[in-house]
């Protein structure tokens, strides 16, 4: 078995090409042209045999590559991503037959909980790796058809659209003089989506009854938690490839209503901001949109997280705006707090690890954080954070050296004058105070941290 399995994988993988990462799969050239043209929804005739397109070899191979690349944990059956290829090789004819016959039955999703960046718990539903491949194959067929019909004000989980674009659009509204925001947060949106309403919207676009049954089966697959399977009568569990597309379909109805009313807004998934010129208009919009969400879409507004306020008093996708005419993009205070909490975890003074190890652990986080929040227009804030990070590292090293004798020797070894090293090593001041001392700045200069590979969050701006 140890000989034949790698041979099967190699043979199957020869036709696989690289898949680019992104918020959503990027369409091919023809699909990109259709998106640019903003083509209308497809005719019913063109959607009657979608399952054959989903089951095409090239589509399934692309779906497999995407699931393989995304990795992720196993579902309720315990199958890992590494075990997926041999399983597909052996069982694909049967799986394909079930899909084409409309009899494929997904497994329940495995419940997983992660902490939200803003506090609280987000419940994820992790499908089996096989179900993830099927969902991804469906997504690759439906998304190029549906995405061109979605609102230009929707930015979440769509090809060539991003959170940065949503924030930039919000900034333009503020610059135009709309200096009040109706900040809407939907309470447990992914858990509250009404299945019947969702399937009715899908049926307007899809006439292939096999695909309709498959999508309904995914919605009703159930959730396994603590060994028990519970039925799902509402919601689209976060964690599967199809969930973002279905959520955009649900909220497209909100987008169209806001457009019909002539509002200026930006939506990213379930985070929607509407920009108006005065507080009175904001309160009126909040009341009417709340009624629409509750009565029409059967969704609930999170009153604690929603408000009518000035844009600089709120955060949008981790950013906020300054009170100037240009409304420069800034980093929301809570985003900075979370950043510092994470850096503190990675630079704990009590951890017995080398400076190089601390820098390596920090680098992975800082590069990702910089890639997102480098979009801000407040470089002084980023420079301040860089200085704070280096001070945290100097503090951790000073604590790690522990005793005055070693501290003196280490400072001298790093080029600090002996009198300065002696005075610093013998100081009764605490590590945080001394981390800002002349001796430690000399021993661990900014250039020395650069040489160690420590990224600077203020090093570059995202265009």
Short mmCIF file of C-alpha atoms in Angstrom, two decimals:
data_model
loop_
_atom_site.label_atom_id
_atom_site.label_comp_id
_atom_site.label_asym_id
_atom_site.label_seq_id
_atom_site.Cartn_x
_atom_site.Cartn_y
_atom_site.Cartn_z
CA UNK A 1 0.00 0.00 0.00
CA UNK A 2 2.87 2.34 0.77
CA UNK A 3 4.11 1.87 -2.80
CA UNK A 4 0.92 2.14 -4.83
CA UNK A 5 -0.64 5.17 -3.09
CA UNK A 6 2.12 7.69 -3.99
CA UNK A 7 2.03 6.37 -7.57
CA UNK A 8 -1.71 7.04 -7.79
CA UNK A 9 -1.29 10.52 -6.36
CA UNK A 10 1.53 11.37 -8.77
CA UNK A 11 -0.44 10.12 -11.77
CA UNK A 12 -3.54 12.07 -10.74
CA UNK A 13 -1.59 15.23 -9.94
CA UNK A 14 0.19 15.51 -13.29
CA UNK A 15 -2.65 17.53 -14.79
CA UNK A 16 -3.02 19.80 -11.76
CA UNK A 17 -1.82 23.38 -12.08
CA UNK A 18 -1.32 26.04 -9.41
CA UNK A 19 -4.34 27.72 -7.86
CA UNK A 20 -4.12 31.32 -6.72
CA UNK A 21 -5.28 32.23 -3.26
CA UNK A 22 -7.89 34.93 -2.75
CA UNK A 23 -11.16 35.84 -1.17
CA UNK A 24 -12.98 34.13 -4.01
CA UNK A 25 -11.81 32.19 -7.08
CA UNK A 26 -10.79 34.53 -9.90
CA UNK A 27 -12.74 33.80 -13.08
CA UNK A 28 -11.05 32.86 -16.31
CA UNK A 29 -10.60 35.34 -19.17
CA UNK A 30 -14.04 34.81 -20.69
CA UNK A 31 -15.68 35.06 -17.30
CA UNK A 32 -13.76 38.26 -16.54
CA UNK A 33 -15.11 39.82 -19.74
CA UNK A 34 -18.64 38.85 -18.71
CA UNK A 35 -18.12 40.41 -15.29
CA UNK A 36 -16.86 43.63 -16.83
CA UNK A 37 -19.87 43.76 -19.11
CA UNK A 38 -22.22 43.17 -16.16
CA UNK A 39 -24.19 40.49 -17.95
CA UNK A 40 -27.79 39.78 -16.86
CA UNK A 41 -28.85 36.58 -15.04
CA UNK A 42 -28.76 33.45 -17.15
CA UNK A 43 -31.87 32.15 -18.83
CA UNK A 44 -33.67 29.17 -17.28
CA UNK A 45 -32.64 26.95 -20.21
CA UNK A 46 -28.94 27.54 -19.54
CA UNK A 47 -29.29 26.41 -15.92
CA UNK A 48 -31.21 23.16 -16.45
CA UNK A 49 -28.11 20.93 -16.73
CA UNK A 50 -25.70 22.59 -14.34
CA UNK A 51 -24.91 19.32 -12.58
CA UNK A 52 -23.18 17.98 -15.70
CA UNK A 53 -20.98 21.07 -15.71
CA UNK A 54 -20.25 20.67 -11.99
CA UNK A 55 -19.18 17.05 -12.55
CA UNK A 56 -16.81 17.79 -15.42
CA UNK A 57 -13.30 16.49 -14.78
CA UNK A 58 -11.56 19.86 -15.08
CA UNK A 59 -13.97 21.49 -12.67
CA UNK A 60 -13.57 18.71 -10.09
CA UNK A 61 -9.78 18.77 -10.36
CA UNK A 62 -9.77 22.54 -9.81
CA UNK A 63 -12.06 22.06 -6.79
CA UNK A 64 -9.75 19.43 -5.37
CA UNK A 65 -6.73 21.71 -5.78
CA UNK A 66 -8.52 24.53 -3.99
CA UNK A 67 -9.53 22.33 -1.04
CA UNK A 68 -6.01 20.88 -0.90
CA UNK A 69 -4.50 24.35 -0.87
CA UNK A 70 -6.85 25.65 1.82
CA UNK A 71 -6.09 22.58 3.96
CA UNK A 72 -8.25 22.72 7.11
CA UNK A 73 -9.26 20.08 9.60
CA UNK A 74 -11.28 16.92 9.01
CA UNK A 75 -15.05 16.74 9.25
CA UNK A 76 -17.20 14.28 11.17
CA UNK A 77 -15.79 11.29 9.24
CA UNK A 78 -12.21 12.07 10.32
CA UNK A 79 -10.86 12.09 6.75
CA UNK A 80 -7.93 14.45 6.28
CA UNK A 81 -7.07 16.44 3.18
CA UNK A 82 -4.09 14.12 2.56
CA UNK A 83 -6.42 11.11 2.45
CA UNK A 84 -8.80 12.79 0.02
CA UNK A 85 -7.05 12.01 -3.26
CA UNK A 86 -6.93 8.20 -2.81
CA UNK A 87 -10.59 8.30 -1.74
CA UNK A 88 -11.59 10.26 -4.85
CA UNK A 89 -9.55 7.98 -7.08
CA UNK A 90 -11.37 4.90 -5.79
CA UNK A 91 -14.88 6.25 -5.31
CA UNK A 92 -15.37 9.08 -7.80
CA UNK A 93 -17.49 7.05 -10.28
CA UNK A 94 -20.01 6.31 -7.50
CA UNK A 95 -19.95 9.90 -6.20
CA UNK A 96 -20.46 11.26 -9.73
CA UNK A 97 -23.38 8.92 -10.30
CA UNK A 98 -25.02 10.11 -7.08
CA UNK A 99 -24.55 13.76 -8.01
CA UNK A 100 -25.99 13.29 -11.49
CA UNK A 101 -28.91 11.31 -10.12
CA UNK A 102 -29.62 13.92 -7.43
CA UNK A 103 -29.15 11.40 -4.59
CA UNK A 104 -25.89 12.64 -3.06
CA UNK A 105 -26.22 13.06 0.72
CA UNK A 106 -23.76 15.34 2.54
CA UNK A 107 -22.52 14.48 6.02
CA UNK A 108 -23.34 16.72 9.00
CA UNK A 109 -20.82 19.50 9.63
CA UNK A 110 -18.51 19.38 12.61
CA UNK A 111 -19.02 22.22 15.07
CA UNK A 112 -15.90 24.28 15.81
CA UNK A 113 -15.67 27.46 17.85
CA UNK A 114 -13.14 30.25 17.41
CA UNK A 115 -12.78 33.56 19.21
CA UNK A 116 -13.98 36.62 17.29
CA UNK A 117 -11.48 39.41 16.87
CA UNK A 118 -13.95 41.78 18.52
CA UNK A 119 -14.73 39.39 21.36
CA UNK A 120 -17.19 36.55 21.70
CA UNK A 121 -17.32 33.18 19.96
CA UNK A 122 -17.91 32.43 16.29
CA UNK A 123 -19.39 29.02 15.59
CA UNK A 124 -18.07 27.36 12.47
CA UNK A 125 -19.42 24.31 10.68
CA UNK A 126 -16.64 22.22 9.17
CA UNK A 127 -17.86 19.97 6.32
CA UNK A 128 -16.05 16.74 5.48
CA UNK A 129 -13.24 17.16 2.95
CA UNK A 130 -15.33 15.33 0.33
CA UNK A 131 -18.28 17.67 0.90
CA UNK A 132 -15.88 20.60 0.66
CA UNK A 133 -14.78 19.42 -2.78
CA UNK A 134 -18.40 19.09 -3.93
CA UNK A 135 -19.27 22.53 -2.53
CA UNK A 136 -16.22 24.04 -4.18
CA UNK A 137 -17.15 22.45 -7.52
CA UNK A 138 -20.65 23.93 -7.22
CA UNK A 139 -19.19 27.33 -6.27
CA UNK A 140 -16.93 27.37 -9.34
CA UNK A 141 -19.95 26.92 -11.59
CA UNK A 142 -22.39 29.24 -9.82
CA UNK A 143 -20.16 32.14 -8.84
CA UNK A 144 -19.21 33.26 -12.38
CA UNK A 145 -22.92 33.26 -13.22
CA UNK A 146 -24.22 34.99 -10.11
CA UNK A 147 -21.47 37.45 -9.25
CA UNK A 148 -22.05 39.81 -12.23
CA UNK A 149 -25.64 40.26 -11.07
CA UNK A 150 -24.71 41.36 -7.53
CA UNK A 151 -24.62 44.98 -6.43
CA UNK A 152 -21.58 47.15 -7.04
CA UNK A 153 -21.85 48.14 -3.37
CA UNK A 154 -21.13 44.56 -2.20
CA UNK A 155 -17.45 43.83 -1.57
CA UNK A 156 -17.23 40.67 0.53
CA UNK A 157 -16.17 37.25 -0.81
CA UNK A 158 -16.24 38.27 -4.45
CA UNK A 159 -13.58 38.01 -7.18
CA UNK A 160 -11.42 41.13 -7.52
CA UNK A 161 -13.18 42.81 -4.60
CA UNK A 162 -11.82 43.38 -1.13
CA UNK A 163 -12.32 45.00 2.25
CA UNK A 164 -9.91 47.75 1.21
CA UNK A 165 -12.20 48.71 -1.67
CA UNK A 166 -15.16 48.88 0.71
CA UNK A 167 -13.24 51.14 3.10
CA UNK A 168 -12.09 53.38 0.22
CA UNK A 169 -15.68 53.71 -1.02
CA UNK A 170 -16.83 54.67 2.48
CA UNK A 171 -14.08 57.28 2.57
CA UNK A 172 -15.33 58.79 -0.70
CA UNK A 173 -18.84 59.12 0.71
CA UNK A 174 -17.50 60.97 3.75
CA UNK A 175 -15.44 63.30 1.57
CA UNK A 176 -18.61 64.12 -0.38
CA UNK A 177 -20.12 65.52 2.82
CA UNK A 178 -22.00 62.50 4.15
CA UNK A 179 -20.56 62.75 7.63
CA UNK A 180 -23.05 60.56 9.45
CA UNK A 181 -23.09 56.78 9.22
CA UNK A 182 -25.83 54.24 9.82
CA UNK A 183 -23.68 51.36 11.07
CA UNK A 184 -25.67 48.11 10.77
CA UNK A 185 -24.58 44.85 12.35
CA UNK A 186 -26.71 41.75 11.79
CA UNK A 187 -27.08 39.52 14.82
CA UNK A 188 -25.85 35.97 14.14
CA UNK A 189 -26.53 36.44 10.45
CA UNK A 190 -25.07 33.13 9.25
CA UNK A 191 -27.12 31.27 11.87
CA UNK A 192 -30.43 32.98 11.02
CA UNK A 193 -30.72 32.72 7.24
CA UNK A 194 -34.19 31.39 6.41
CA UNK A 195 -33.82 28.25 4.26
CA UNK A 196 -37.10 28.63 2.40
CA UNK A 197 -36.41 32.24 1.42
CA UNK A 198 -32.87 31.34 0.39
CA UNK A 199 -33.94 28.40 -1.75
CA UNK A 200 -36.62 30.53 -3.36
CA UNK A 201 -33.92 32.99 -4.41
CA UNK A 202 -31.75 30.13 -5.70
CA UNK A 203 -34.68 28.66 -7.67
CA UNK A 204 -35.04 31.99 -9.49
CA UNK A 205 -31.56 31.40 -10.93
CA UNK A 206 -31.27 27.60 -11.10
CA UNK A 207 -33.67 25.24 -12.90
CA UNK A 208 -31.65 22.05 -12.42
CA UNK A 209 -33.70 20.22 -9.80
CA UNK A 210 -30.76 17.98 -8.90
CA UNK A 211 -28.70 21.00 -7.93
CA UNK A 212 -31.60 22.46 -5.96
CA UNK A 213 -31.88 19.19 -4.02
CA UNK A 214 -28.13 19.18 -3.41
CA UNK A 215 -28.11 22.74 -2.07
CA UNK A 216 -31.08 21.99 0.17
CA UNK A 217 -29.28 18.87 1.40
CA UNK A 218 -26.22 20.93 2.35
CA UNK A 219 -28.41 23.39 4.26
CA UNK A 220 -30.21 20.58 6.11
CA UNK A 221 -27.18 18.33 6.71
CA UNK A 222 -27.17 19.00 10.44
CA UNK A 223 -24.43 19.82 12.93
CA UNK A 224 -22.45 17.39 15.08
CA UNK A 225 -21.48 18.73 18.49
CA UNK A 226 -20.21 16.64 21.39
CA UNK A 227 -20.99 13.49 19.42
CA UNK A 228 -24.64 14.38 18.84
CA UNK A 229 -26.14 15.46 15.51
CA UNK A 230 -28.68 18.29 15.61
CA UNK A 231 -30.89 19.20 12.64
CA UNK A 232 -30.41 22.60 10.98
CA UNK A 233 -33.64 24.37 10.07
CA UNK A 234 -32.09 27.76 9.40
CA UNK A 235 -28.67 29.31 8.74
CA UNK A 236 -25.74 28.67 6.42
CA UNK A 237 -22.89 27.36 8.62
CA UNK A 238 -19.68 29.33 8.23
CA UNK A 239 -16.81 27.12 7.20
CA UNK A 240 -17.93 25.68 3.87
CA UNK A 241 -16.99 27.08 0.43
CA UNK A 242 -20.62 27.78 -0.53
CA UNK A 243 -21.61 29.78 2.55
CA UNK A 244 -20.21 33.18 1.40
CA UNK A 245 -21.91 32.94 -2.01
CA UNK A 246 -25.26 32.01 -0.48
CA UNK A 247 -24.98 34.81 2.08
CA UNK A 248 -24.33 37.32 -0.72
CA UNK A 249 -27.41 36.02 -2.50
CA UNK A 250 -29.52 36.59 0.62
CA UNK A 251 -28.17 40.09 1.23
CA UNK A 252 -28.39 41.09 -2.42
CA UNK A 253 -32.05 41.76 -1.66
CA UNK A 254 -30.94 44.30 0.95
CA UNK A 255 -28.51 45.86 -1.53
CA UNK A 256 -31.22 46.27 -4.15
CA UNK A 257 -33.60 47.86 -1.64
CA UNK A 258 -30.93 50.36 -0.54
CA UNK A 259 -30.17 51.15 -4.18
CA UNK A 260 -33.85 51.63 -4.92
CA UNK A 261 -34.00 54.17 -2.09
CA UNK A 262 -30.95 55.99 -3.46
CA UNK A 263 -28.70 55.40 -0.44
CA UNK A 264 -24.90 55.62 -0.47
CA UNK A 265 -23.59 52.48 1.21
CA UNK A 266 -20.87 49.86 1.32
CA UNK A 267 -21.42 46.27 2.42
CA UNK A 268 -18.90 43.59 3.23
CA UNK A 269 -20.67 40.32 4.10
CA UNK A 270 -23.00 41.16 7.01
CA UNK A 271 -21.24 44.45 7.83
CA UNK A 272 -23.13 47.32 6.15
CA UNK A 273 -22.56 51.08 6.47
CA UNK A 274 -24.94 53.66 5.00
CA UNK A 275 -23.69 57.28 4.74
CA UNK A 276 -26.04 60.26 5.12
CA UNK A 277 -25.72 64.03 5.57
CA UNK A 278 -27.26 64.52 9.01
CA UNK A 279 -28.26 62.67 12.15
CA UNK A 280 -32.01 63.03 11.56
CA UNK A 281 -31.71 61.31 8.17
CA UNK A 282 -29.59 58.62 9.79
CA UNK A 283 -32.19 57.84 12.43
CA UNK A 284 -34.91 57.67 9.78
CA UNK A 285 -32.83 55.31 7.62
CA UNK A 286 -31.95 53.12 10.61
CA UNK A 287 -35.61 52.67 11.52
CA UNK A 288 -36.77 51.86 7.99
CA UNK A 289 -33.90 49.48 7.21
CA UNK A 290 -34.41 47.70 10.52
CA UNK A 291 -38.05 47.10 9.57
CA UNK A 292 -37.03 45.81 6.14
CA UNK A 293 -34.50 43.37 7.60
CA UNK A 294 -36.90 42.10 10.25
CA UNK A 295 -40.13 41.87 8.28
CA UNK A 296 -38.86 41.11 4.78
CA UNK A 297 -35.60 39.17 5.25
CA UNK A 298 -36.43 37.80 8.72
CA UNK A 299 -33.06 38.90 10.04
CA UNK A 300 -32.31 40.72 13.28
CA UNK A 301 -30.24 43.86 13.81
CA UNK A 302 -27.75 43.67 16.68
CA UNK A 303 -28.82 46.77 18.62
CA UNK A 304 -25.72 46.77 20.82
CA UNK A 305 -23.36 46.94 17.85
CA UNK A 306 -25.45 49.14 15.53
CA UNK A 307 -25.72 52.92 15.76
CA UNK A 308 -26.16 56.22 13.97
CA UNK A 309 -22.98 58.19 14.63
CA UNK A 310 -20.08 60.10 13.17
CA UNK A 311 -17.77 57.89 11.04
CA UNK A 312 -14.76 58.69 13.24
CA UNK A 313 -16.70 57.36 16.24
CA UNK A 314 -17.25 53.98 14.55
CA UNK A 315 -15.10 51.33 12.94
CA UNK A 316 -15.60 49.73 9.55
CA UNK A 317 -13.70 46.52 8.76
CA UNK A 318 -11.04 47.39 11.32
CA UNK A 319 -10.56 50.99 10.12
CA UNK A 320 -11.89 54.37 11.13
CA UNK A 321 -11.65 57.87 9.65
CA UNK A 322 -10.18 61.15 10.82
CA UNK A 323 -12.23 64.31 11.26
CA UNK A 324 -10.37 66.20 8.50
CA UNK A 325 -11.86 67.19 5.13
CA UNK A 326 -10.00 64.32 3.47
CA UNK A 327 -11.24 61.85 6.12
CA UNK A 328 -7.93 59.99 6.13
CA UNK A 329 -8.14 56.28 6.84
CA UNK A 330 -6.96 55.34 10.31
CA UNK A 331 -6.76 52.12 12.30
CA UNK A 332 -9.64 51.66 14.72
CA UNK A 333 -8.60 51.72 18.40
CA UNK A 334 -9.93 48.21 18.96
CA UNK A 335 -7.82 46.93 16.07
CA UNK A 336 -4.72 48.44 17.68
CA UNK A 337 -5.67 46.91 21.03
CA UNK A 338 -5.97 43.46 19.45
CA UNK A 339 -2.66 43.97 17.66
CA UNK A 340 -0.91 44.79 20.91
CA UNK A 341 -2.51 41.85 22.70
CA UNK A 342 -1.17 39.48 20.06
CA UNK A 343 2.31 41.03 20.11
CA UNK A 344 2.38 40.75 23.90
CA UNK A 345 1.60 37.04 23.60
CA UNK A 346 4.45 36.56 21.13
CA UNK A 347 6.96 38.58 23.19
CA UNK A 348 6.15 37.40 26.71
CA UNK A 349 9.11 38.19 28.92
CA UNK A 350 8.81 34.94 30.83
CA UNK A 351 9.25 32.72 27.76
CA UNK A 352 12.70 31.10 27.62
CA UNK A 353 13.29 31.47 23.90
CA UNK A 354 15.99 33.26 21.97
CA UNK A 355 15.56 36.68 20.39
CA UNK A 356 15.77 35.10 16.95
CA UNK A 357 12.90 32.73 17.78
CA UNK A 358 10.78 35.62 19.03
CA UNK A 359 11.46 37.56 15.84
CA UNK A 360 10.54 34.58 13.66
CA UNK A 361 7.25 34.11 15.50
CA UNK A 362 6.49 37.82 15.24
CA UNK A 363 7.39 38.06 11.56
CA UNK A 364 4.59 35.83 10.34
CA UNK A 365 2.01 37.86 12.22
CA UNK A 366 3.43 41.28 11.38
CA UNK A 367 3.63 40.61 7.65
CA UNK A 368 -0.03 39.58 7.50
CA UNK A 369 -1.14 42.48 9.70
CA UNK A 370 0.85 44.98 7.66
CA UNK A 371 -0.64 43.64 4.44
CA UNK A 372 -4.09 44.60 5.69
CA UNK A 373 -3.65 47.61 7.97
CA UNK A 374 -0.87 49.15 5.89
CA UNK A 375 -3.82 50.54 3.91
CA UNK A 376 -4.21 53.22 6.60
CA UNK A 377 -3.16 56.83 5.96
CA UNK A 378 -1.65 57.46 9.40
CA UNK A 379 2.04 56.51 9.08
CA UNK A 380 2.87 58.05 12.46
CA UNK A 381 0.70 55.40 14.12
CA UNK A 382 2.57 52.61 12.32
CA UNK A 383 5.95 54.11 13.24
CA UNK A 384 4.85 54.31 16.86
CA UNK A 385 3.86 50.65 16.79
CA UNK A 386 7.24 49.72 15.31
CA UNK A 387 8.99 51.48 18.19
CA UNK A 388 6.73 49.79 20.72
CA UNK A 389 7.45 46.34 19.24
CA UNK A 390 11.22 46.88 19.41
CA UNK A 391 10.89 48.06 22.99
CA UNK A 392 8.92 44.92 23.86
CA UNK A 393 11.74 42.80 22.43
CA UNK A 394 14.45 44.72 24.30
CA UNK A 395 12.42 44.30 27.47
CA UNK A 396 12.06 40.54 26.88
CA UNK A 397 15.81 40.11 26.30
CA UNK A 398 16.67 42.11 29.42
CA UNK A 399 14.35 39.94 31.47
CA UNK A 400 15.82 36.80 29.89
CA UNK A 401 19.36 37.77 30.94
CA UNK A 402 18.12 37.87 34.57
CA UNK A 403 21.29 38.76 36.55
CA UNK A 404 23.50 41.85 36.61
CA UNK A 405 26.72 40.03 35.81
CA UNK A 406 25.34 38.50 32.63
CA UNK A 407 23.60 41.71 31.67
CA UNK A 408 26.86 43.63 31.95
CA UNK A 409 28.73 41.04 29.84
CA UNK A 410 26.06 40.91 27.16
CA UNK A 411 25.91 44.69 26.84
CA UNK A 412 29.69 45.03 26.52
CA UNK A 413 29.75 42.22 23.93
CA UNK A 414 27.27 44.23 21.87
CA UNK A 415 29.40 47.40 21.85
CA UNK A 416 28.06 49.29 24.87
CA UNK A 417 30.70 51.29 26.77
CA UNK A 418 31.71 49.57 30.00
CA UNK A 419 30.68 52.44 32.26
CA UNK A 420 27.26 52.69 30.61
CA UNK A 421 26.86 48.89 30.73
CA UNK A 422 27.78 48.80 34.43
CA UNK A 423 25.39 51.61 35.29
CA UNK A 424 22.52 49.97 33.39
CA UNK A 425 23.20 46.43 34.69
CA UNK A 426 23.25 47.71 38.26
CA UNK A 427 20.11 49.81 37.95
CA UNK A 428 17.17 49.03 40.20
CA UNK A 429 14.75 50.16 37.51
CA UNK A 430 12.40 47.60 36.01
CA UNK A 431 12.80 45.92 32.59
CA UNK A 432 10.22 48.10 30.83
CA UNK A 433 11.93 51.33 31.95
CA UNK A 434 15.40 50.06 31.00
CA UNK A 435 14.20 48.81 27.62
CA UNK A 436 14.17 52.47 26.60
CA UNK A 437 17.65 53.17 27.95
CA UNK A 438 20.67 54.30 25.94
CA UNK A 439 22.47 51.01 26.60
CA UNK A 440 19.73 48.77 25.22
CA UNK A 441 19.16 51.05 22.24
CA UNK A 442 22.86 50.73 21.47
CA UNK A 443 22.93 46.95 22.01
CA UNK A 444 19.79 46.39 19.97
CA UNK A 445 19.55 49.16 17.39
CA UNK A 446 16.83 49.41 14.80
CA UNK A 447 19.33 48.21 12.20
CA UNK A 448 20.12 45.11 14.27
CA UNK A 449 16.42 44.20 14.37
CA UNK A 450 16.27 44.70 10.60
CA UNK A 451 19.21 42.32 10.26
CA UNK A 452 17.38 39.73 12.36
CA UNK A 453 14.51 39.89 9.86
CA UNK A 454 11.98 41.80 12.00
CA UNK A 455 9.44 43.37 9.60
CA UNK A 456 8.48 47.00 10.08
CA UNK A 457 4.74 47.63 9.91
CA UNK A 458 5.50 51.16 8.65
CA UNK A 459 7.84 49.87 5.94
CA UNK A 460 5.44 50.31 3.06
CA UNK A 461 1.94 51.47 2.19
CA UNK A 462 -0.56 49.32 0.34
CA UNK A 463 -1.46 51.19 -2.87
#
